[in-house]
Amino acid sequence: MVARKKTKKARIKAIDKKKLGDKVRGVFTNNPGLSLNYKQLAKRFEIKDTATRRLINELLVELGETGFLTEIHTGKYKLKSKGGFTTGVVDLTPNGSAYILSNQFPEKVFVAQANLNHALQGDNVKVYLYAKRKGRRLEGEVVEILERSKKTFVGIVEISTHFAFLIPINKQMPYDIFIPLNKLNNARNSQKVIAKITDWPINVKNPIGEIIEVLGSPGDNEVEMHAILAEFELPYRFPEKVLEAADKIVDTITKADIAGRRDFRKVTTFTIDPEDAKDFDDALSIRSLKSGNWEVGVHIADVTYYIHENSLLDKEASERATSVYLVDRVVPMLPEALSNDTCSLRPHEEKLCYSVVFELDNQANVLTNWFGRTIICSDKRFTYEEAQNIIETGKGELKEELLQLNQLAQILRQRRLKNGSLDIERIEVK
């Protein structure tokens, strides 16, 4: 029992010193021209006990040694001339310290672990810059977290009799998250879960959080896929209002829709995608010209025709930025009503597109090009394997078109390699 009391007392003293240090720094930061000694600070703080007054003096000496303060007379300090404040992004190192990447300085700002003040990897922070000493790196201290880079964390929950902790799977999260037992959300020991931080008192090492979703047992494929999505904060569910907006879009093409578009509905057109693809967002067309040259078209779905700027769908797509492809699923940029239906270039369906069309001679020299809005009707949906088989055997549906496109592609590829292009081989995960 005696040993426990000593430990508790020592911890309280450390906490008091941290709080007092913050108050001392605050006085000098808010009063750059003011010079004070420990007695004047003690009077400001209404501190009369000898031990705490000595601690103030000790803090002044330490702040002078770190370059935060400068001693202008014996025992009297003022804020040292420095570069002021900057903002930037936290880049943690393996040992717990960090560098702040700021657009205002070409040099990274070093921040010791003790001065991060709960800033985490990728956070946007405000940093107080210490005076740079000759021959030393630029150093500072995080004084405000402007924006957290991560709001949720995936990990394994470990439950004991009186409390629980989330052990994050992300190695760049250096702290376990304390979970009160009434915030477990029915999670069981050793399950993989998602938690969010709800509080992080300034003098407490570990953040406090709550479990917001139970994923399940580690090792299960569905659990691991959802863990990846959650860890990278990939939004695999669309808000109801966004889904409703997508369902309201009318995909019937009228004469007014076609007006002003170049018509490719009678030109041989097809898509080539993975076997399990559901959204066919680009297509190829080819036809011979009377001159003996070739007209090749690359067509992409005209998504902007259906989605207007600053609409709910536009803002959601901007937030997601791209579709994300995992081994066994896709996290689409747009709701499936659009990505897999209205804006998917499915065979034998008229679709509005934006296209680039160019004329090539038999040596694959580009003679003319045109960009604009079109309407197409795909004749065939090929898988990669089907298209490759036709190229290798010379047999199959639309073989002439595929073989001609491949011939032109080979000429262009060899030309690029001759001009210094890199040919990087890679194995696609499947």
Coordinates of C-alpha atoms in Angstrom, one line a residue:
M1 CA 0.0 0.0 0.0
V2 CA 2.9 2.4 0.8
A3 CA 4.5 1.8 -2.6
R4 CA 1.2 2.6 -4.3
K5 CA 0.8 5.9 -2.5
K6 CA 4.3 7.0 -3.5
T7 CA 3.6 6.2 -7.2
K8 CA 0.4 8.2 -7.1
K9 CA 2.1 11.2 -5.5
A10 CA 4.9 11.2 -8.0
R11 CA 2.3 11.0 -10.9
I12 CA 0.4 13.9 -9.4
K13 CA 3.6 16.0 -9.2
A14 CA 4.3 15.3 -12.9
I15 CA 0.8 16.3 -13.9
D16 CA 1.1 19.5 -11.9
K17 CA 4.3 20.4 -13.6
K18 CA 2.8 19.9 -17.0
K19 CA -0.2 22.1 -16.1
L20 CA 2.1 24.7 -14.6
G21 CA 4.4 24.6 -17.6
D22 CA 1.4 25.3 -19.9
K23 CA 0.4 28.2 -17.8
V24 CA 3.9 29.7 -17.8
R25 CA 4.3 29.3 -21.6
G26 CA 0.8 30.9 -22.0
V27 CA 1.8 34.0 -20.1
F28 CA 4.9 34.6 -22.3
T29 CA 3.2 33.7 -25.5
N30 CA 0.4 36.1 -24.9
N31 CA 2.8 38.8 -23.7
P32 CA 5.8 38.7 -26.1
G33 CA 7.4 41.9 -24.7
L34 CA 7.0 41.0 -21.0
S35 CA 9.9 40.0 -18.8
L36 CA 9.2 38.1 -15.6
N37 CA 11.0 36.1 -12.9
Y38 CA 9.6 33.2 -10.9
K39 CA 8.4 35.5 -8.1
Q40 CA 6.3 37.7 -10.5
L41 CA 4.8 34.5 -12.1
A42 CA 4.0 33.1 -8.7
K43 CA 2.2 36.3 -7.8
R44 CA 0.2 36.2 -11.1
F45 CA -0.8 32.6 -10.4
E46 CA -1.5 33.4 -6.7
I47 CA 1.0 30.7 -5.6
K48 CA 2.5 31.0 -2.2
D49 CA 3.9 27.6 -1.3
T50 CA 7.7 27.2 -1.6
A51 CA 7.7 23.9 -3.5
T52 CA 5.5 25.3 -6.4
R53 CA 7.5 28.5 -6.5
R54 CA 10.7 26.5 -6.9
L55 CA 9.0 24.5 -9.6
I56 CA 8.2 27.7 -11.5
N57 CA 11.9 28.7 -11.3
E58 CA 12.8 25.2 -12.6
L59 CA 10.4 25.6 -15.5
L60 CA 11.9 29.0 -16.4
V61 CA 15.4 27.4 -16.5
E62 CA 14.2 24.6 -18.7
L63 CA 12.3 26.9 -21.1
G64 CA 15.5 29.0 -21.4
E65 CA 17.5 25.9 -22.2
T66 CA 15.1 24.8 -24.9
G67 CA 15.1 28.2 -26.5
F68 CA 11.5 29.2 -25.7
L69 CA 12.7 31.9 -23.3
T70 CA 15.8 34.1 -23.1
E71 CA 17.3 35.2 -19.8
I72 CA 17.7 39.0 -20.0
H73 CA 18.9 39.4 -16.3
T74 CA 19.7 36.8 -13.7
G75 CA 16.5 34.9 -13.1
K76 CA 14.4 37.1 -15.4
Y77 CA 13.1 35.8 -18.7
K78 CA 11.2 36.9 -21.7
L79 CA 10.0 35.3 -24.9
K80 CA 12.9 34.7 -27.2
S81 CA 12.9 36.3 -30.6
K82 CA 11.5 33.5 -32.9
G83 CA 9.7 32.8 -36.1
G84 CA 6.3 32.9 -34.5
F85 CA 3.7 30.3 -35.5
T86 CA 3.2 28.0 -38.5
T87 CA 0.7 25.4 -39.5
G88 CA 1.4 22.0 -41.1
V89 CA 0.8 18.3 -41.3
V90 CA 2.2 15.8 -38.7
D91 CA 4.5 13.1 -39.9
L92 CA 5.3 10.8 -37.1
T93 CA 8.6 8.9 -36.7
P94 CA 9.0 5.4 -35.3
N95 CA 10.3 6.7 -32.0
G96 CA 7.3 8.9 -31.3
S97 CA 8.6 12.3 -32.3
A98 CA 7.4 14.0 -35.4
Y99 CA 8.2 16.4 -38.2
I100 CA 5.7 19.1 -39.3
L101 CA 5.5 19.6 -43.0
S102 CA 4.6 23.2 -43.6
N103 CA 4.1 25.2 -46.8
Q104 CA 5.6 28.2 -45.1
F105 CA 9.1 26.7 -44.5
P106 CA 11.3 24.6 -46.8
E107 CA 12.7 23.0 -43.6
K108 CA 10.7 20.5 -41.6
V109 CA 9.9 21.5 -38.1
F110 CA 10.9 18.9 -35.5
V111 CA 8.6 18.3 -32.6
A112 CA 9.6 16.1 -29.7
Q113 CA 7.1 13.5 -28.5
A114 CA 6.5 15.4 -25.3
N115 CA 5.5 18.5 -27.2
L116 CA 3.1 16.9 -29.7
N117 CA 0.2 17.4 -27.3
H118 CA -1.9 14.5 -28.6
A119 CA -1.3 15.3 -32.3
L120 CA -1.4 12.1 -34.5
Q121 CA -0.2 11.1 -37.9
G122 CA -1.6 13.3 -40.7
D123 CA -3.2 15.8 -38.3
N124 CA -3.3 19.5 -39.4
V125 CA -1.8 21.4 -36.5
K126 CA -0.7 24.9 -35.4
V127 CA 3.0 24.9 -34.2
Y128 CA 4.8 27.4 -32.0
L129 CA 8.4 27.8 -33.3
Y130 CA 11.3 27.9 -30.9
A131 CA 14.1 30.3 -31.6
K132 CA 16.5 28.5 -34.0
R133 CA 19.9 28.1 -32.5
K134 CA 23.0 28.1 -34.7
G135 CA 23.7 24.7 -36.1
R136 CA 20.5 23.2 -34.8
R137 CA 17.4 22.1 -36.6
L138 CA 14.2 24.1 -36.6
E139 CA 12.1 22.9 -33.6
G140 CA 8.6 23.7 -32.2
E141 CA 5.7 22.6 -30.2
V142 CA 2.1 21.8 -31.2
V143 CA -0.2 24.3 -29.6
E144 CA -3.5 23.5 -31.4
I145 CA -4.9 20.6 -33.4
L146 CA -6.8 22.3 -36.3
E147 CA -8.1 19.1 -37.9
R148 CA -7.8 15.4 -37.2
S149 CA -6.8 13.3 -40.1
K150 CA -8.6 10.2 -38.7
K151 CA -11.9 10.2 -36.8
T152 CA -12.2 6.4 -36.4
F153 CA -9.8 3.6 -35.7
V154 CA -10.0 -0.2 -36.4
G155 CA -8.5 -2.6 -33.9
I156 CA -8.9 -5.6 -31.6
V157 CA -10.8 -5.0 -28.4
E158 CA -9.2 -6.4 -25.2
I159 CA -11.7 -6.5 -22.3
S160 CA -10.7 -7.0 -18.6
T161 CA -12.8 -6.9 -15.5
H162 CA -13.0 -3.1 -15.0
F163 CA -12.1 -1.6 -18.4
A164 CA -11.2 -2.3 -22.0
F165 CA -8.7 -1.1 -24.6
L166 CA -8.8 -1.0 -28.4
I167 CA -5.5 -2.1 -29.8
P168 CA -5.3 -0.3 -33.2
I169 CA -4.2 -2.2 -36.2
N170 CA -2.6 0.9 -37.7
K171 CA 1.0 1.1 -36.5
Q172 CA 1.0 4.8 -36.9
M173 CA -1.5 5.1 -34.1
P174 CA 0.9 4.9 -31.1
Y175 CA -1.7 4.9 -28.4
D176 CA -4.3 2.2 -27.3
I177 CA -7.7 3.7 -26.9
F178 CA -9.3 3.3 -23.4
I179 CA -12.9 2.0 -23.7
P180 CA -15.2 2.2 -20.7
L181 CA -17.2 -1.0 -20.2
N182 CA -20.5 0.9 -20.8
K183 CA -19.2 1.9 -24.3
L184 CA -18.4 -1.5 -25.6
N185 CA -21.6 -1.7 -27.8
N186 CA -21.9 -5.4 -27.1
A187 CA -18.4 -6.2 -28.4
R188 CA -16.8 -9.4 -27.1
N189 CA -13.1 -9.9 -26.2
S190 CA -10.7 -10.2 -29.1
Q191 CA -13.2 -9.1 -31.7
K192 CA -12.3 -6.7 -34.5
V193 CA -14.2 -3.4 -34.0
I194 CA -14.3 0.3 -35.1
A195 CA -14.0 2.9 -32.4
K196 CA -13.9 6.7 -32.2
I197 CA -12.1 9.0 -29.8
T198 CA -14.6 10.9 -27.6
D199 CA -12.2 12.6 -25.2
W200 CA -8.5 13.1 -24.6
P201 CA -7.7 15.0 -21.4
I202 CA -4.6 17.1 -21.8
N203 CA -2.6 15.2 -19.1
V204 CA -3.8 11.7 -19.9
K205 CA -1.6 9.5 -22.1
N206 CA -4.4 7.4 -23.7
P207 CA -7.4 8.7 -25.5
I208 CA -10.9 7.7 -24.3
G209 CA -13.3 6.3 -26.9
E210 CA -16.3 4.2 -27.6
I211 CA -17.0 1.3 -30.0
I212 CA -19.3 2.4 -32.8
E213 CA -19.4 -0.9 -34.8
V214 CA -18.5 -4.5 -34.2
L215 CA -17.0 -6.1 -37.3
G216 CA -16.6 -9.7 -36.0
S217 CA -13.8 -12.3 -35.6
P218 CA -10.4 -11.6 -37.1
G219 CA -9.5 -13.7 -40.1
D220 CA -13.0 -13.9 -41.5
N221 CA -12.9 -12.6 -45.1
E222 CA -15.9 -10.4 -44.7
V223 CA -14.6 -8.9 -41.5
E224 CA -11.2 -8.2 -42.9
M225 CA -12.7 -6.5 -46.1
H226 CA -14.8 -4.3 -43.9
A227 CA -11.8 -3.6 -41.7
I228 CA -9.8 -2.3 -44.7
L229 CA -12.7 -0.1 -45.7
A230 CA -13.1 1.3 -42.2
E231 CA -9.3 1.8 -41.6
F232 CA -9.0 3.9 -44.7
E233 CA -12.3 5.5 -44.0
L234 CA -13.7 4.4 -47.4
P235 CA -17.5 5.1 -47.3
Y236 CA -19.0 1.9 -48.5
R237 CA -22.5 3.0 -47.7
F238 CA -24.2 6.0 -49.4
P239 CA -26.3 8.4 -47.4
E240 CA -30.1 7.8 -48.0
K241 CA -30.5 11.3 -49.5
V242 CA -27.8 10.5 -52.1
L243 CA -29.5 7.2 -53.0
E244 CA -32.8 8.9 -53.3
A245 CA -31.3 11.5 -55.6
A246 CA -29.8 8.8 -57.8
D247 CA -33.1 7.0 -58.1
K248 CA -34.8 10.1 -59.3
I249 CA -32.6 10.5 -62.3
V250 CA -34.5 9.8 -65.6
D251 CA -32.3 7.8 -68.0
T252 CA -34.6 7.8 -70.9
I253 CA -32.9 9.4 -73.9
T254 CA -35.0 11.9 -75.9
K255 CA -34.4 13.6 -79.2
A256 CA -33.5 16.7 -77.3
D257 CA -30.8 14.8 -75.5
I258 CA -29.3 13.6 -78.8
A259 CA -29.4 17.1 -80.4
G260 CA -25.9 18.4 -81.0
R261 CA -24.2 15.0 -80.3
R262 CA -22.2 13.0 -82.9
D263 CA -24.0 9.8 -83.6
F264 CA -21.9 6.6 -83.3
R265 CA -24.8 4.2 -82.9
K266 CA -24.1 2.5 -86.2
V267 CA -20.4 2.3 -85.7
T268 CA -18.9 -0.9 -84.3
T269 CA -18.4 -0.3 -80.6
F270 CA -17.5 -2.6 -77.7
T271 CA -16.2 -2.6 -74.1
I272 CA -13.4 -4.7 -72.6
D273 CA -13.5 -5.2 -68.8
P274 CA -12.7 -7.7 -66.1
E275 CA -15.0 -10.7 -66.0
D276 CA -16.6 -9.6 -62.7
A277 CA -17.0 -5.9 -63.7
K278 CA -20.4 -4.4 -63.4
D279 CA -19.8 -0.8 -64.5
F280 CA -18.6 -0.4 -68.1
D281 CA -17.5 3.2 -68.2
D282 CA -15.4 3.2 -71.4
A283 CA -15.8 1.8 -74.9
L284 CA -13.8 1.6 -78.1
S285 CA -15.1 2.0 -81.7
I286 CA -13.4 1.6 -85.0
R287 CA -14.3 1.8 -88.7
S288 CA -12.4 2.1 -92.0
L289 CA -12.5 5.3 -94.0
K290 CA -12.7 5.6 -97.8
S291 CA -9.1 7.0 -97.7
G292 CA -7.9 3.7 -96.3
N293 CA -7.3 5.2 -92.9
W294 CA -8.9 4.3 -89.6
E295 CA -11.3 6.2 -87.4
V296 CA -10.9 5.2 -83.8
G297 CA -13.1 6.4 -81.0
V298 CA -12.6 6.2 -77.2
H299 CA -15.9 6.8 -75.4
I300 CA -16.6 7.4 -71.7
A301 CA -20.0 7.7 -70.1
D302 CA -21.1 11.3 -70.0
V303 CA -21.7 11.4 -66.2
T304 CA -21.9 15.2 -66.1
Y305 CA -25.1 15.1 -68.2
Y306 CA -26.9 13.4 -65.3
I307 CA -25.1 14.9 -62.4
H308 CA -25.2 18.7 -62.0
E309 CA -22.6 20.8 -60.3
N310 CA -23.0 21.3 -56.6
S311 CA -25.8 18.7 -56.4
L312 CA -25.9 16.1 -53.7
L313 CA -24.5 13.5 -56.1
D314 CA -21.8 15.8 -57.3
K315 CA -20.7 16.6 -53.7
E316 CA -20.7 12.9 -52.8
A317 CA -18.6 12.0 -55.8
S318 CA -16.2 14.8 -55.1
E319 CA -15.8 13.6 -51.5
R320 CA -15.1 10.0 -52.7
A321 CA -12.9 11.1 -55.6
T322 CA -12.7 7.7 -57.2
S323 CA -14.1 4.2 -57.2
V324 CA -11.9 1.9 -55.0
Y325 CA -11.3 -1.7 -56.2
L326 CA -10.6 -4.4 -53.6
V327 CA -9.9 -8.0 -54.4
D328 CA -13.6 -9.1 -54.2
R329 CA -15.6 -5.9 -54.3
V330 CA -15.8 -2.3 -55.4
V331 CA -16.5 0.8 -53.4
P332 CA -18.1 3.0 -56.2
M333 CA -17.8 6.7 -56.6
L334 CA -21.5 6.9 -57.6
P335 CA -24.5 4.9 -56.4
E336 CA -25.0 1.7 -58.4
A337 CA -28.2 3.0 -60.0
L338 CA -25.8 5.3 -61.9
S339 CA -22.5 3.4 -62.0
N340 CA -23.9 0.1 -63.0
D341 CA -27.0 1.2 -64.9
T342 CA -27.5 4.7 -66.3
C343 CA -23.8 5.5 -66.8
S344 CA -22.7 1.9 -67.7
L345 CA -22.1 1.3 -71.4
R346 CA -23.9 -2.0 -71.5
P347 CA -24.4 -3.8 -74.8
H348 CA -27.4 -3.0 -77.0
E349 CA -28.3 0.1 -75.0
E350 CA -28.1 3.6 -76.2
K351 CA -25.8 5.7 -74.0
L352 CA -24.7 9.3 -73.9
C353 CA -20.9 9.7 -73.9
Y354 CA -18.0 12.1 -74.1
S355 CA -15.5 11.0 -76.7
V356 CA -12.2 11.5 -78.3
V357 CA -12.2 10.4 -82.0
F358 CA -9.0 10.4 -84.1
E359 CA -8.0 9.4 -87.6
L360 CA -5.0 7.1 -88.0
D361 CA -3.1 5.9 -91.0
N362 CA -1.8 2.3 -91.2
Q363 CA 1.5 3.4 -89.5
A364 CA -0.6 4.6 -86.5
N365 CA 0.2 8.3 -87.2
V366 CA -2.6 10.5 -85.8
L367 CA -3.8 12.7 -88.6
T368 CA -6.8 14.4 -87.0
N369 CA -8.6 14.4 -83.7
W370 CA -11.9 15.5 -82.3
F371 CA -13.3 15.9 -78.8
G372 CA -17.0 16.1 -78.0
R373 CA -20.3 14.7 -76.9
T374 CA -21.7 11.6 -78.6
I375 CA -24.3 8.9 -78.4
I376 CA -23.3 5.2 -78.8
C377 CA -24.8 1.7 -78.8
S378 CA -22.3 -0.9 -77.7
D379 CA -22.4 -4.1 -79.8
K380 CA -20.5 -6.4 -77.5
R381 CA -19.2 -6.7 -73.9
F382 CA -15.8 -8.5 -73.9
T383 CA -13.9 -9.7 -70.9
Y384 CA -10.1 -9.3 -70.9
E385 CA -9.7 -13.1 -71.5
E386 CA -12.2 -13.1 -74.4
A387 CA -10.5 -10.2 -76.2
Q388 CA -7.0 -11.7 -75.6
N389 CA -8.2 -15.1 -77.0
I390 CA -9.4 -13.5 -80.2
I391 CA -6.1 -11.6 -80.6
E392 CA -4.1 -14.8 -80.1
T393 CA -6.2 -17.1 -82.2
G394 CA -7.7 -14.7 -84.8
K395 CA -11.1 -16.2 -84.2
G396 CA -14.2 -14.9 -82.7
E397 CA -16.9 -12.2 -82.8
L398 CA -15.6 -8.8 -84.1
K399 CA -12.2 -10.3 -84.8
E400 CA -11.4 -7.9 -87.6
E401 CA -12.0 -4.9 -85.4
L402 CA -10.1 -6.3 -82.5
L403 CA -7.1 -7.4 -84.6
Q404 CA -6.9 -4.0 -86.3
L405 CA -7.0 -2.1 -83.1
N406 CA -4.3 -4.4 -81.6
Q407 CA -2.1 -3.9 -84.7
L408 CA -2.3 -0.1 -84.3
A409 CA -1.7 -0.4 -80.6
Q410 CA 1.4 -2.5 -81.1
I411 CA 2.9 0.1 -83.5
L412 CA 2.2 2.9 -80.9
R413 CA 3.6 0.8 -78.1
Q414 CA 6.9 0.1 -79.9
R415 CA 7.2 3.7 -80.8
R416 CA 6.8 4.7 -77.2
L417 CA 9.4 2.2 -76.0
K418 CA 11.8 3.4 -78.7
N419 CA 11.4 6.9 -77.4
G420 CA 12.3 5.9 -73.9
S421 CA 9.0 4.7 -72.3
L422 CA 9.3 2.2 -69.5
D423 CA 7.7 -1.2 -69.7
I424 CA 6.8 -2.1 -66.1
E425 CA 5.6 -5.6 -65.5
R426 CA 3.2 -6.3 -62.6
I427 CA 1.1 -9.1 -61.3
E428 CA -2.5 -8.1 -60.8
V429 CA -3.9 -9.3 -57.5
K430 CA -7.1 -11.3 -58.0

